[in-house]
PDB file of C-alpha atoms in Angstrom:
ATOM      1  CA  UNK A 198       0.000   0.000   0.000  1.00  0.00           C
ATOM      2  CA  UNK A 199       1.072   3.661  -0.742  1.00  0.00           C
ATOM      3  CA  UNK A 200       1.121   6.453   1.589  1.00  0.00           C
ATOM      4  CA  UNK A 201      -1.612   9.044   0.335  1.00  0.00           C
ATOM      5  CA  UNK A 202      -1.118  12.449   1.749  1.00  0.00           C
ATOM      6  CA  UNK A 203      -4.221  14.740   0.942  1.00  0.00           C
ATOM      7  CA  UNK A 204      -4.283  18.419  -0.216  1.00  0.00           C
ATOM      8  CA  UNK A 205      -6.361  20.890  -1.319  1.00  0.00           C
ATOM      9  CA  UNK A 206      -5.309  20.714  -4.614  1.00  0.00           C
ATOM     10  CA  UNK A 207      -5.154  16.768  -4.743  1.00  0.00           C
ATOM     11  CA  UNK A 208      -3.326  13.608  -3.645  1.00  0.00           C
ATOM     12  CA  UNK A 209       0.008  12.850  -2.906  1.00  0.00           C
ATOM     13  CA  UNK A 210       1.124   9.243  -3.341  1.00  0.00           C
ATOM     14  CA  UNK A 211       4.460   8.125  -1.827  1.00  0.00           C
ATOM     15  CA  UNK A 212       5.803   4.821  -2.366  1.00  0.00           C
ATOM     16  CA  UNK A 213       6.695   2.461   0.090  1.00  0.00           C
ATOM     17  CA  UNK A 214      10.569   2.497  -1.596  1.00  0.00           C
ATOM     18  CA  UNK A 215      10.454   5.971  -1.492  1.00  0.00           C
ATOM     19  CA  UNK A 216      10.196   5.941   2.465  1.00  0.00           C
ATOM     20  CA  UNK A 217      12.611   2.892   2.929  1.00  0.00           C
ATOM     21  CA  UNK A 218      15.814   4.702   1.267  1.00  0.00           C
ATOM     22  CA  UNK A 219      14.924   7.792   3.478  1.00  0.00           C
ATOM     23  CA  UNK A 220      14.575   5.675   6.421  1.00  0.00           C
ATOM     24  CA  UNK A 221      17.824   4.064   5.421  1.00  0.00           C
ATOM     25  CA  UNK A 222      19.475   6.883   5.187  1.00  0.00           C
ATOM     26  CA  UNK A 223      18.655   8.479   8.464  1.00  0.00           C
ATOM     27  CA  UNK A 224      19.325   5.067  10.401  1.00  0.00           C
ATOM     28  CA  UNK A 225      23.010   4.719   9.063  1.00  0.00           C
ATOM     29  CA  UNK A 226      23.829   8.149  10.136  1.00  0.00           C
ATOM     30  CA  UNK A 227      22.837   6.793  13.595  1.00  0.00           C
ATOM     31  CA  UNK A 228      25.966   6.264  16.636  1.00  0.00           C
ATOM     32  CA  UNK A 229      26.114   2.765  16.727  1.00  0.00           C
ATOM     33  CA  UNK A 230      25.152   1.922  13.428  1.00  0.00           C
ATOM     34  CA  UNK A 231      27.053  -0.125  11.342  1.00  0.00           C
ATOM     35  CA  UNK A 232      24.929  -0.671   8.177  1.00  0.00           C
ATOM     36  CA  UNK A 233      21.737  -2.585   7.297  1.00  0.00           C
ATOM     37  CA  UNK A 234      21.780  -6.328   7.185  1.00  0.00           C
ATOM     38  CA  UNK A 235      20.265  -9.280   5.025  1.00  0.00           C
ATOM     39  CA  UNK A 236      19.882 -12.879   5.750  1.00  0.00           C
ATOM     40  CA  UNK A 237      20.431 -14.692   3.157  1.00  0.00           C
ATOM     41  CA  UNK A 238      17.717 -17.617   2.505  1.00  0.00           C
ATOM     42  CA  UNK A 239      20.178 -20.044   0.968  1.00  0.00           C
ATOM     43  CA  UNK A 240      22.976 -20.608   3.817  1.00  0.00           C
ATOM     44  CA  UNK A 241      21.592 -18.074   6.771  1.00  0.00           C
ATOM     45  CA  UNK A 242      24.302 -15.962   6.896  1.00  0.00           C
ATOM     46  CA  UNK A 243      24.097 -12.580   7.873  1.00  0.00           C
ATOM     47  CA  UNK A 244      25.637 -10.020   4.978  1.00  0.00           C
ATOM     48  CA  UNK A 245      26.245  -6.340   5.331  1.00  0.00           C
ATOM     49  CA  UNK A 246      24.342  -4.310   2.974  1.00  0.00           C
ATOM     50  CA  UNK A 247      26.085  -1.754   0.829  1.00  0.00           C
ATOM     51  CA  UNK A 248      24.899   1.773   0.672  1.00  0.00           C
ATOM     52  CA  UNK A 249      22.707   1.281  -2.337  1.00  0.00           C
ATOM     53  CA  UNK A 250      20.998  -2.109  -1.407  1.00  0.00           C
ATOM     54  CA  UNK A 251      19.785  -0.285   1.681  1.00  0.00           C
ATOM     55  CA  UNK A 252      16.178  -0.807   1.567  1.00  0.00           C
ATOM     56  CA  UNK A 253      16.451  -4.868   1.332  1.00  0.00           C
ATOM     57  CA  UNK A 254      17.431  -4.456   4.997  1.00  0.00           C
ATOM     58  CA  UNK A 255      14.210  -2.521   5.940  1.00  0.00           C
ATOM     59  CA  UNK A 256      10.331  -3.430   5.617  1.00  0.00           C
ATOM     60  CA  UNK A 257       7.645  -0.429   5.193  1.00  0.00           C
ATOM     61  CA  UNK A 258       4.051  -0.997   5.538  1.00  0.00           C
ATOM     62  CA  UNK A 259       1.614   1.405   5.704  1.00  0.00           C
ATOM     63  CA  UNK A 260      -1.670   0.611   6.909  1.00  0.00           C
ATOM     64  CA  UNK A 261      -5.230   1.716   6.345  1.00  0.00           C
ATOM     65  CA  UNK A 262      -4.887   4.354   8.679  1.00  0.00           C
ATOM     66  CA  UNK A 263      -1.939   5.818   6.418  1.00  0.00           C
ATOM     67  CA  UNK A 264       0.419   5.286   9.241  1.00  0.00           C
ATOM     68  CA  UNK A 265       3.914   4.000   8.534  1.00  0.00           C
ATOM     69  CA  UNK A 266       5.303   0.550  10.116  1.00  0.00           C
ATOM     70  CA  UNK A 267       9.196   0.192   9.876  1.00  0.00           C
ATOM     71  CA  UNK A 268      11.074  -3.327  10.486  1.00  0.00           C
ATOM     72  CA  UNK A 269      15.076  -2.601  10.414  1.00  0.00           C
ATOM     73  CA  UNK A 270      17.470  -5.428  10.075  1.00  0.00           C
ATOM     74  CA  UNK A 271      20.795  -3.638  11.358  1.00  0.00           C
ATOM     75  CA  UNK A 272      24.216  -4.674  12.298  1.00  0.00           C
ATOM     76  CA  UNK A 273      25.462  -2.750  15.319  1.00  0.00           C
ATOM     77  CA  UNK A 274      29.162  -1.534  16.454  1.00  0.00           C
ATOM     78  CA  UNK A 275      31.028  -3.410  19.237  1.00  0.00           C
ATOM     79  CA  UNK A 276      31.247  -2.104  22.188  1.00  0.00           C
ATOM     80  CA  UNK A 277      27.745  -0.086  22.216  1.00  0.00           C
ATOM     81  CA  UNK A 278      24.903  -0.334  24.417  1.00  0.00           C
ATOM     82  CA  UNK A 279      22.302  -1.868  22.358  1.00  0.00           C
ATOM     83  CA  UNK A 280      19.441   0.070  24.090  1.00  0.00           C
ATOM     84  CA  UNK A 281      20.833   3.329  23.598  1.00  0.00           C
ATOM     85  CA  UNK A 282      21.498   2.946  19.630  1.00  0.00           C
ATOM     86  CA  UNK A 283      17.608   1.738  19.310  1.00  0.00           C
ATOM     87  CA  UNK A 284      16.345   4.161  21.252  1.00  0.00           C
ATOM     88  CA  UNK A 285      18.535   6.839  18.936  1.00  0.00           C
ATOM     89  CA  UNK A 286      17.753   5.361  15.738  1.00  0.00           C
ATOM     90  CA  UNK A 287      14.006   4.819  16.576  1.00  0.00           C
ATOM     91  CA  UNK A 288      13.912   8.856  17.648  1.00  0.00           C
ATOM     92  CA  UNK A 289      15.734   9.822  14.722  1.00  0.00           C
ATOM     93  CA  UNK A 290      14.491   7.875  12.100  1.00  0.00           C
ATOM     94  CA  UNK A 291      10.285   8.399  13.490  1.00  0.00           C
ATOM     95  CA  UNK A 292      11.196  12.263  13.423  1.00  0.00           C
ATOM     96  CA  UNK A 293      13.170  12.628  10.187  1.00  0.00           C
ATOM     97  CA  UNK A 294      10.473  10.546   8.228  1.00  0.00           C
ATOM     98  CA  UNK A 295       7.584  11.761   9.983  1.00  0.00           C
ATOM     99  CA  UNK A 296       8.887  15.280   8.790  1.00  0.00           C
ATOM    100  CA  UNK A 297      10.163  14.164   5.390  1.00  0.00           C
ATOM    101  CA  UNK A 298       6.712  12.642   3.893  1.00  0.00           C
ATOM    102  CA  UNK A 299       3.930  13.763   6.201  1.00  0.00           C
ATOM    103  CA  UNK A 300       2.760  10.458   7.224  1.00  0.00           C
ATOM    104  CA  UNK A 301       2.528   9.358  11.024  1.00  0.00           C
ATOM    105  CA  UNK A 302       5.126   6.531  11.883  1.00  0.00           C
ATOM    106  CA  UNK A 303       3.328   4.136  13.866  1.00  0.00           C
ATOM    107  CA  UNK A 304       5.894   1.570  15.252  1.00  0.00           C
ATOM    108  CA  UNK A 305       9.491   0.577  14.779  1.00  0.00           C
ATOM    109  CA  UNK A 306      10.781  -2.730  15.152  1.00  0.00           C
ATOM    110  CA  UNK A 307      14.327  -3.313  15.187  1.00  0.00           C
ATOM    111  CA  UNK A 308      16.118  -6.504  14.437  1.00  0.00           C
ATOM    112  CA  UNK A 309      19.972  -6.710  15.555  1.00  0.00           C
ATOM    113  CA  UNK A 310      21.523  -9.284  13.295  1.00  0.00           C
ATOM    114  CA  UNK A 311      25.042  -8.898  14.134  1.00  0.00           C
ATOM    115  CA  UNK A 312      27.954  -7.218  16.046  1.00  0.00           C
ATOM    116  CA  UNK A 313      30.958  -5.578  13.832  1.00  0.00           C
ATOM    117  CA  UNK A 314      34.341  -4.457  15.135  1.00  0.00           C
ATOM    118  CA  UNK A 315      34.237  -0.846  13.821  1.00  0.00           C
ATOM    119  CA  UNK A 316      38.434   0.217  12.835  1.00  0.00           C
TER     120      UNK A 316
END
C-alpha cells in the first residue's frame, strides 16, 4: 500500500521504496550503526548491505490508517549499548520521516543481526 497524503489541490502518493531509502538513510547516520543487514535464505548468513541495497534491509508498511510501520534489520558496532542505539535510531528515524513525507510513523521494530568491530 502507498502512503496518500491529501491536499487541497489533490493527492500525494508516496511509495513504500520511497520511504525505505529515506529511512535508510537516516538510520546509518545513527551512533552505533554499522549498516543494514540481510539474511540470506540459501545458507543463513548474515551479509552487510552496501549503501545502495539499503532498503532490502528494511520493511515499510503502511496501513489503512496511512500510518507507517518500519522493520530494520541492522548490524550494530562493538562495544555499544544496544538500548541506547535503538532508542537513537528509533527517535531519529520516526522524526526525520515523519517530517520528510507527512505520514505518522506508527511503530518501529528493530532486528539486531550482528555485532561488527568498527576500525
Amino acid at each position: 500500500m502507498k502512503g496518500i497524503i491529501s491536499t487541497t489541490n489533490g493527492n500525494v502518493t508516496i511509495d513504500e521504496n520511497v520511504i525505505a531509502k529515506y529511512a535508510g538513510t537516516v538510520a546509518v547516520g545513527c551512533f552505533g550503526i554499522v549498516g543494514m543487514a540481510v539474511i540470506s535464505m540459501k545458507d543463513g548468513i548474515v551479509r552487510l548491505l552496501r549503501k545502495d541495497s539499503l532498503t532490502k534491509g528494511i520493511n515499510v508498511d503502511i496501513d489503512e490508517d496511512n500510518e507507517v510501520v518500519l522493520s530494520f534489520h541492522v548490524i550494530v558496532a562493538y562495544g555499544v549499548s544496544i538500548f541506547t542505539v535503538s532508542d537513537n535510531l528509533i527517535s531519529s528515524v520516526k522524526y526525520e520521516v515523519e517530517k520528510f513525507s507527512g505520514l505518522k510513523v506508527k511503530k518501529i521494530q528493530i532486528y539486531v543481526e550482528g555485532v561488527r568491530i568498527i576500525d
